Amino acid sequence: MLLVLWLLALLPALAYAVRPRDGAVLAPARLAVLRAALILGAFAVAVVEAASAFTALTATTVLIAWIAASAAIVAAVLVRAVRDVAPAAGQPLDALREELRSRRGATRRTWRRTRSAAAAAPAWQWGLGCVVAILAVAVAVLAIGSSPNNFDSQTYHLPRIEHWVQNATVAVYPTEIHRQVDLGPGSEYLLTHLRLLSAGGGAPYDSAYNLLQYFAGAGAILAASRIAAQLGGGPVAQLATVFVIATTPEILLQASSTQVDLVAAAWVACLATVVLDEFTRPGEAAGGARPLLCTPAPHTDALYLGLALGLIAVTKTTGLLAAAPLLLIWGVGRLVRDGRRRRPCLCGRRPGRCSRPDASRVATARLATVAASLAVVALGLLIVGPFLLRMHEAFGHPLGPPVLRESIGVHTADPRLLLVNALRIAHTGLDVPLPFLSEGAAAAIGGLAALLGVDVNDPRVTFGTSAFPVAAWYPDEDRAAYPLTGLAVLAGLAWFAVKGPPLRRWYAAALAVAFVGFVCTVSWQPWVNRLVVFLIVLGAPAAGLLAAGLVKGIASSVADRRRRRAACALIASFAVLASLAGLLTVAYGYPRRLAGAWSVFSLTDLEERFVRRQKWLPQYEQAAAAVAATDPGTVGIVQGNDSWEYPWWVLLPDGTRLVALHSVVPGRDAPDPASVDAIVCAEDIDQCRELAPADWDFHDLGTVAYALPPGAA
């Protein structure tokens, strides 16, 4: 927990140092926190890449890096503090004291207004806030009290961290599981810092891993609520946005796991809120000072957009499907603004006395916009570039091996198949526990596919051998559907499209483009719901603003009782159902829950890790104990592409070196089986039997096996 506590201190300190000036943007405190998160995230990625370049990814290197970062942040805080209180040229000391007293008084008045507003809030708002608070505490208990037990984390998310630590570098290594080396490693880079700075070995070193997604969820909510404010939403809309996200089962489940979808969603939301700053800056600074047009638009936006873009790309490339249209809106918006600025203000003059622009001034502004856009892309490439170069070196393509691209991606431009892919993704995302409705909709999609002359499970738009439909309503972190949140988001975006300021329409268009891009690039799969978390987070503000509009309509439609009753019933039904869904998810969700037979309070550490495959635990324990009794220095691993490798890192003695005995990575040959001290296998028993030296003792336990040299047992 050391680095977690460390970051809890560094984040607000850095947020103070990088906070925007008063009156420059909406919700400046939230923006400051998001800026700090982007800087720290990019710093963590840079440390891992830089240390790996010198094969020095060790605890000492990471500790020195964070000490240096802490010193730099302290210096930045001191500089900002001095700048905030420093007297202007010629300002007497008495005037400075008066200014400080004025600021303290303003802070006290703001605090009093906040308390008064909270006290005057209706009971239903307090009720929603209480639901959010209860869910936040419950998920925190799950995150802290649970051991990592996500299926993919057992296969590749967490084993790759152990290989990096063992090799002191993130360079590509021999492995049977290609996802350990070719999927975006951004989230695991952050966990590597926790791993290296943790005390001791064995199971405790991953006790804080779940908190990364928990804090990512908090960051996503923070960014989404700010987006709601930027799109014109008041406190009610922002509260509704928070409520919608906080009660979504998939987000609640992921917030206590070691998946990566919430981390990617948080970076996408950070990028979105910085993009919207370009169009939502207040017209005047606080206190009625001179118009902000007297100063150029801050170029720091390009810095934070570049950091967000790089973090999205290095974490999960599907997030780029939303980043691309948002950045396009940002760039085009700046260019249009540059061309329409008829009377740019000369600082110190009133707007009415401003001079007209000339062609050279417009050209200079547009050139600056183009340069800022290129800087965003360059900074993003700087963050993700080392990983892409490794992929190109190892597989001849920056996006990894063909097996990765062919299994996940869409391989057709046939509009009929793309339509079927979109309908299946929508059906899985909106699945409900009503068989007649779920099965009827699936049958309709199958009938439409037959009518169009295509197979509903065409391999060009379907992952592997998966078959549509699948039940996705149950609160499982890999499949949980979004019936309430999804419908609310769709309704909000439709409302944006037909009513409201142009910025809302452009925002809705960006999300529509992102969804179409997702449909055209990602094949349907049973766990597709967790891949669209970033779209749900970005769409939640639309649902929040729609809810606020309904609340306002209820208050204003005094004469139309039917409309008021319908709106009240709709909002109340959604709030009750969403609250129940959230509470039941944390109580009985899978694979981490607070109540029931598999509660985190009733399982041991190892039982928690094997909740998804309980029958495997005795076999893993028996094999690990037999191998550990021989005091091995190096243990060879034999497994299939989807086998669980991480339990070996937990169960075998600390300091044991683990290496794969079969590799699918070109140019990375696995070591000779005779060179290791023992062999452990999971699932692929036949291959293990073939690889084990002929004179070794081979023990087949069913799903797990192990082999030892003669006389080692």
CSV table of C-alpha atoms in Angstrom, one decimal, residues 179-446:
chain,number,residue,atom,x,y,z
A,179,ARG,CA,-1.4,-11.6,-25.1
A,180,GLN,CA,1.3,-11.3,-22.4
A,181,VAL,CA,3.5,-9.4,-24.9
A,182,ASP,CA,1.2,-7.9,-27.6
A,183,LEU,CA,-1.7,-6.3,-25.9
A,184,GLY,CA,-1.5,-2.7,-24.6
A,185,PRO,CA,0.5,-2.7,-21.3
A,186,GLY,CA,-0.4,0.8,-20.0
A,187,SER,CA,-2.4,-0.4,-17.0
A,188,GLU,CA,0.2,-3.1,-16.1
A,189,TYR,CA,2.9,-0.5,-16.2
A,190,LEU,CA,1.2,1.3,-13.4
A,191,LEU,CA,0.8,-1.9,-11.4
A,192,THR,CA,4.5,-2.6,-12.0
A,193,HIS,CA,5.3,0.4,-9.7
A,194,LEU,CA,3.1,-1.1,-7.0
A,195,ARG,CA,4.8,-4.5,-7.5
A,196,LEU,CA,8.3,-3.2,-7.2
A,197,LEU,CA,7.7,-0.9,-4.2
A,198,SER,CA,5.7,-3.6,-2.3
A,199,ALA,CA,7.4,-5.1,0.7
A,200,GLY,CA,8.3,-8.8,0.7
A,201,GLY,CA,7.1,-11.4,-1.8
A,202,GLY,CA,4.3,-14.0,-2.2
A,203,ALA,CA,0.6,-13.1,-2.2
A,204,PRO,CA,0.8,-9.7,-0.3
A,205,TYR,CA,2.5,-7.9,-3.1
A,206,ASP,CA,-0.7,-7.8,-5.2
A,207,SER,CA,-3.0,-6.7,-2.3
A,208,ALA,CA,-3.3,-3.2,-3.7
A,209,TYR,CA,-3.7,-4.1,-7.4
A,210,ASN,CA,-7.5,-3.8,-7.3
A,211,LEU,CA,-7.2,-0.2,-6.2
A,212,LEU,CA,-5.9,1.0,-9.6
A,213,GLN,CA,-9.3,0.3,-11.2
A,214,TYR,CA,-11.1,1.7,-8.2
A,215,PHE,CA,-9.3,5.0,-8.4
A,216,ALA,CA,-9.7,4.9,-12.2
A,217,GLY,CA,-13.5,4.6,-11.7
A,218,ALA,CA,-13.4,7.6,-9.4
A,219,GLY,CA,-11.4,9.5,-12.0
A,220,ALA,CA,-13.9,8.6,-14.7
A,221,ILE,CA,-16.8,9.8,-12.6
A,222,LEU,CA,-15.0,13.0,-11.8
A,223,ALA,CA,-14.4,13.6,-15.5
A,224,ALA,CA,-17.9,12.7,-16.6
A,225,SER,CA,-19.5,15.0,-14.0
A,226,ARG,CA,-17.3,17.8,-15.3
A,227,ILE,CA,-18.3,17.0,-18.9
A,228,ALA,CA,-22.0,17.3,-17.7
A,229,ALA,CA,-21.1,20.8,-16.4
A,230,GLN,CA,-19.4,21.8,-19.7
A,231,LEU,CA,-22.4,20.7,-21.7
A,232,GLY,CA,-24.6,23.0,-19.7
A,233,GLY,CA,-25.7,20.9,-16.8
A,234,GLY,CA,-26.1,22.2,-13.3
A,235,PRO,CA,-25.7,20.5,-10.0
A,236,VAL,CA,-28.7,18.2,-10.6
A,237,ALA,CA,-27.3,17.0,-14.0
A,238,GLN,CA,-23.9,16.4,-12.5
A,239,LEU,CA,-25.4,14.4,-9.6
A,240,ALA,CA,-27.4,12.4,-12.0
A,241,THR,CA,-24.3,11.7,-14.1
A,242,VAL,CA,-22.5,10.5,-11.1
A,243,PHE,CA,-25.5,8.3,-10.0
A,244,VAL,CA,-25.8,6.8,-13.5
A,245,ILE,CA,-22.1,5.7,-13.6
A,246,ALA,CA,-21.9,4.7,-9.9
A,247,THR,CA,-24.9,2.3,-10.2
A,248,THR,CA,-23.8,0.6,-13.5
A,249,PRO,CA,-23.1,-3.0,-12.6
A,250,GLU,CA,-20.2,-3.5,-15.0
A,251,ILE,CA,-18.4,-0.4,-13.7
A,252,LEU,CA,-19.0,-1.5,-10.1
A,253,LEU,CA,-17.6,-4.9,-10.8
A,254,GLN,CA,-14.6,-3.6,-12.7
A,255,ALA,CA,-13.8,-1.1,-9.9
A,256,SER,CA,-12.7,-3.9,-7.7
A,257,SER,CA,-10.8,-6.0,-10.3
A,258,THR,CA,-7.5,-6.0,-12.1
A,259,GLN,CA,-9.0,-5.6,-15.6
A,260,VAL,CA,-8.0,-2.5,-17.6
A,261,ASP,CA,-11.2,-1.2,-19.1
A,262,LEU,CA,-11.9,1.4,-16.4
A,263,VAL,CA,-8.4,2.7,-16.6
A,264,ALA,CA,-8.8,3.2,-20.4
A,265,ALA,CA,-12.2,4.8,-19.8
A,266,ALA,CA,-10.7,7.2,-17.3
A,267,TRP,CA,-8.1,8.4,-19.8
A,268,VAL,CA,-10.7,8.8,-22.6
A,269,ALA,CA,-12.9,10.9,-20.2
A,270,CYS,CA,-9.9,13.0,-19.3
A,271,LEU,CA,-9.3,13.7,-23.0
A,272,ALA,CA,-13.0,14.5,-23.6
A,273,THR,CA,-13.2,17.1,-20.8
A,274,VAL,CA,-10.0,18.8,-22.0
A,275,VAL,CA,-11.4,18.9,-25.5
A,276,LEU,CA,-14.6,20.6,-24.3
A,277,ASP,CA,-12.6,23.3,-22.5
A,278,GLU,CA,-11.9,24.7,-25.9
A,279,PHE,CA,-15.6,25.6,-26.3
A,280,THR,CA,-16.7,26.2,-22.7
A,281,ARG,CA,-14.3,28.8,-21.2
A,282,PRO,CA,-16.1,31.6,-19.4
A,283,GLY,CA,-16.3,34.8,-21.3
A,284,GLU,CA,-14.8,36.8,-18.4
A,285,ALA,CA,-12.4,36.1,-15.6
A,286,ALA,CA,-13.6,36.0,-12.0
A,287,GLY,CA,-14.6,39.4,-10.6
A,288,GLY,CA,-15.5,41.0,-13.9
A,289,ALA,CA,-11.9,41.4,-15.0
A,290,ARG,CA,-10.9,42.0,-18.6
A,291,PRO,CA,-12.2,39.5,-21.2
A,292,LEU,CA,-10.2,36.3,-21.5
A,293,LEU,CA,-9.8,37.0,-25.3
A,294,CYS,CA,-7.0,39.4,-24.2
A,295,THR,CA,-4.8,36.3,-23.7
A,296,PRO,CA,-4.4,33.5,-26.2
A,297,ALA,CA,-6.0,30.2,-25.6
A,298,PRO,CA,-3.7,28.2,-23.4
A,299,HIS,CA,-1.3,25.9,-25.2
A,300,THR,CA,-1.3,23.7,-22.1
A,301,ASP,CA,-4.4,22.0,-23.5
A,302,ALA,CA,-2.3,20.5,-26.2
A,303,LEU,CA,0.0,19.1,-23.5
A,304,TYR,CA,-2.8,17.4,-21.6
A,305,LEU,CA,-4.5,16.1,-24.8
A,306,GLY,CA,-1.2,14.6,-25.9
A,307,LEU,CA,-0.7,12.9,-22.5
A,308,ALA,CA,-4.3,11.6,-22.6
A,309,LEU,CA,-3.9,10.3,-26.2
A,310,GLY,CA,-0.7,8.5,-25.4
A,311,LEU,CA,-2.1,6.9,-22.2
A,312,ILE,CA,-5.2,5.8,-24.1
A,313,ALA,CA,-3.1,4.2,-26.9
A,314,VAL,CA,-0.8,2.4,-24.6
A,315,THR,CA,-3.6,1.1,-22.4
A,316,LYS,CA,-6.4,0.0,-24.8
A,317,THR,CA,-6.5,0.9,-28.4
A,318,THR,CA,-10.3,0.8,-28.6
A,319,GLY,CA,-10.3,4.0,-26.7
A,320,LEU,CA,-8.8,5.7,-29.7
A,321,LEU,CA,-12.2,5.2,-31.5
A,322,ALA,CA,-13.6,7.9,-29.2
A,323,ALA,CA,-10.4,10.0,-29.0
A,324,ALA,CA,-10.2,10.5,-32.8
A,325,PRO,CA,-13.5,12.2,-33.3
A,326,LEU,CA,-13.1,14.3,-30.1
A,327,LEU,CA,-9.7,15.5,-31.2
A,328,LEU,CA,-11.1,16.3,-34.7
A,329,ILE,CA,-13.8,18.4,-33.1
A,330,TRP,CA,-11.1,20.2,-31.0
A,331,GLY,CA,-8.9,20.9,-34.0
A,332,VAL,CA,-11.7,22.0,-36.3
A,333,GLY,CA,-13.2,24.1,-33.6
A,334,ARG,CA,-10.0,26.0,-33.1
A,335,LEU,CA,-9.6,26.6,-36.8
A,336,VAL,CA,-13.1,27.9,-37.1
A,337,ARG,CA,-12.6,30.1,-34.1
A,338,ASP,CA,-9.4,31.5,-35.6
A,339,GLY,CA,-11.2,32.4,-38.8
A,340,ARG,CA,-14.3,34.0,-37.2
A,341,ARG,CA,-12.5,36.1,-34.6
A,342,ARG,CA,-13.6,39.4,-36.1
A,343,ARG,CA,-12.5,41.8,-33.4
A,344,PRO,CA,-9.7,40.3,-31.3
A,345,CYS,CA,-9.3,42.3,-28.1
A,346,LEU,CA,-6.2,44.3,-27.5
A,347,CYS,CA,-5.3,43.8,-23.8
A,348,GLY,CA,-6.1,46.8,-21.8
A,349,ARG,CA,-8.9,48.0,-24.1
A,350,ARG,CA,-12.6,47.5,-24.1
A,351,PRO,CA,-14.0,45.0,-26.7
A,352,GLY,CA,-15.6,47.9,-28.6
A,353,ARG,CA,-12.2,49.5,-29.3
A,354,CYS,CA,-10.6,46.3,-30.7
A,355,SER,CA,-9.1,46.4,-34.1
A,356,ARG,CA,-10.1,44.2,-37.0
A,357,PRO,CA,-7.9,41.2,-37.7
A,358,ASP,CA,-5.7,41.1,-40.8
A,359,ALA,CA,-4.9,38.0,-42.9
A,360,SER,CA,-1.5,37.5,-41.4
A,361,ARG,CA,-3.0,37.4,-37.9
A,362,VAL,CA,-5.6,34.8,-38.9
A,363,ALA,CA,-2.9,32.8,-40.6
A,364,THR,CA,-0.7,32.9,-37.6
A,365,ALA,CA,-3.5,31.7,-35.3
A,366,ARG,CA,-4.3,28.8,-37.7
A,367,LEU,CA,-0.6,27.9,-37.9
A,368,ALA,CA,-0.5,27.8,-34.1
A,369,THR,CA,-3.6,25.5,-34.1
A,370,VAL,CA,-1.9,23.1,-36.7
A,371,ALA,CA,1.3,23.1,-34.6
A,372,ALA,CA,-0.7,22.3,-31.4
A,373,SER,CA,-2.5,19.5,-33.2
A,374,LEU,CA,0.8,18.0,-34.4
A,375,ALA,CA,2.2,18.4,-30.9
A,376,VAL,CA,-0.8,16.4,-29.5
A,377,VAL,CA,-0.1,13.5,-31.9
A,378,ALA,CA,3.7,13.7,-31.3
A,379,LEU,CA,3.3,13.6,-27.6
A,380,GLY,CA,0.9,10.6,-27.8
A,381,LEU,CA,3.4,8.8,-30.1
A,382,LEU,CA,6.2,9.5,-27.6
A,383,ILE,CA,4.3,7.7,-24.9
A,384,VAL,CA,3.1,4.7,-26.9
A,385,GLY,CA,6.0,4.7,-29.4
A,386,PRO,CA,8.4,2.3,-27.5
A,387,PHE,CA,5.7,-0.3,-27.2
A,388,LEU,CA,4.8,0.0,-30.9
A,389,LEU,CA,8.4,-0.3,-31.9
A,390,ARG,CA,8.8,-3.5,-29.9
A,391,MET,CA,5.7,-5.0,-31.6
A,392,HIS,CA,7.1,-4.1,-35.0
A,393,GLU,CA,10.5,-5.6,-34.2
A,394,ALA,CA,9.0,-8.8,-32.8
A,395,PHE,CA,6.0,-9.4,-35.1
A,396,GLY,CA,6.7,-7.2,-38.1
A,397,HIS,CA,3.6,-5.0,-37.4
A,398,PRO,CA,3.1,-2.2,-34.8
A,399,LEU,CA,-0.3,-3.7,-33.9
A,400,GLY,CA,1.1,-7.1,-33.0
A,401,PRO,CA,0.9,-10.6,-34.6
A,402,PRO,CA,-1.8,-11.6,-37.1
A,403,VAL,CA,-3.5,-13.9,-34.6
A,404,LEU,CA,-4.3,-10.9,-32.4
A,405,ARG,CA,-5.7,-8.8,-35.2
A,406,GLU,CA,-7.6,-11.6,-36.8
A,407,SER,CA,-9.2,-12.9,-33.6
A,408,ILE,CA,-10.5,-9.5,-32.4
A,409,GLY,CA,-11.0,-7.4,-35.5
A,410,VAL,CA,-13.7,-7.3,-38.1
A,411,HIS,CA,-12.6,-8.7,-41.5
A,412,THR,CA,-15.2,-7.5,-43.9
A,413,ALA,CA,-16.8,-4.3,-45.3
A,414,ASP,CA,-20.1,-6.0,-46.1
A,415,PRO,CA,-22.8,-3.6,-44.7
A,416,ARG,CA,-25.1,-6.6,-44.0
A,417,LEU,CA,-22.5,-8.2,-41.7
A,418,LEU,CA,-21.7,-4.9,-40.1
A,419,LEU,CA,-25.4,-4.3,-39.4
A,420,VAL,CA,-25.7,-7.7,-37.8
A,421,ASN,CA,-22.5,-7.1,-35.8
A,422,ALA,CA,-24.0,-3.8,-34.5
A,423,LEU,CA,-27.3,-5.4,-33.6
A,424,ARG,CA,-25.6,-8.3,-31.7
A,425,ILE,CA,-23.4,-5.8,-29.8
A,426,ALA,CA,-26.5,-3.8,-28.9
A,427,HIS,CA,-28.5,-6.9,-27.9
A,428,THR,CA,-25.7,-8.1,-25.6
A,429,GLY,CA,-25.3,-4.6,-24.1
A,430,LEU,CA,-29.0,-4.2,-23.4
A,431,ASP,CA,-29.7,-7.8,-22.3
A,432,VAL,CA,-32.4,-8.1,-19.6
A,433,PRO,CA,-33.4,-11.1,-17.3
A,434,LEU,CA,-36.7,-11.5,-19.2
A,435,PRO,CA,-36.4,-14.6,-21.4
A,436,PHE,CA,-39.3,-13.7,-23.7
A,437,LEU,CA,-37.8,-10.3,-24.4
A,438,SER,CA,-34.2,-11.3,-24.6
A,439,GLU,CA,-34.8,-14.5,-26.7
A,440,GLY,CA,-37.3,-12.7,-28.9
A,441,ALA,CA,-34.9,-10.0,-29.8
A,442,ALA,CA,-32.1,-12.5,-30.5
A,443,ALA,CA,-34.5,-14.5,-32.7
A,444,ALA,CA,-35.4,-11.3,-34.6
A,445,ILE,CA,-31.7,-10.6,-35.2
A,446,GLY,CA,-31.2,-14.1,-36.4
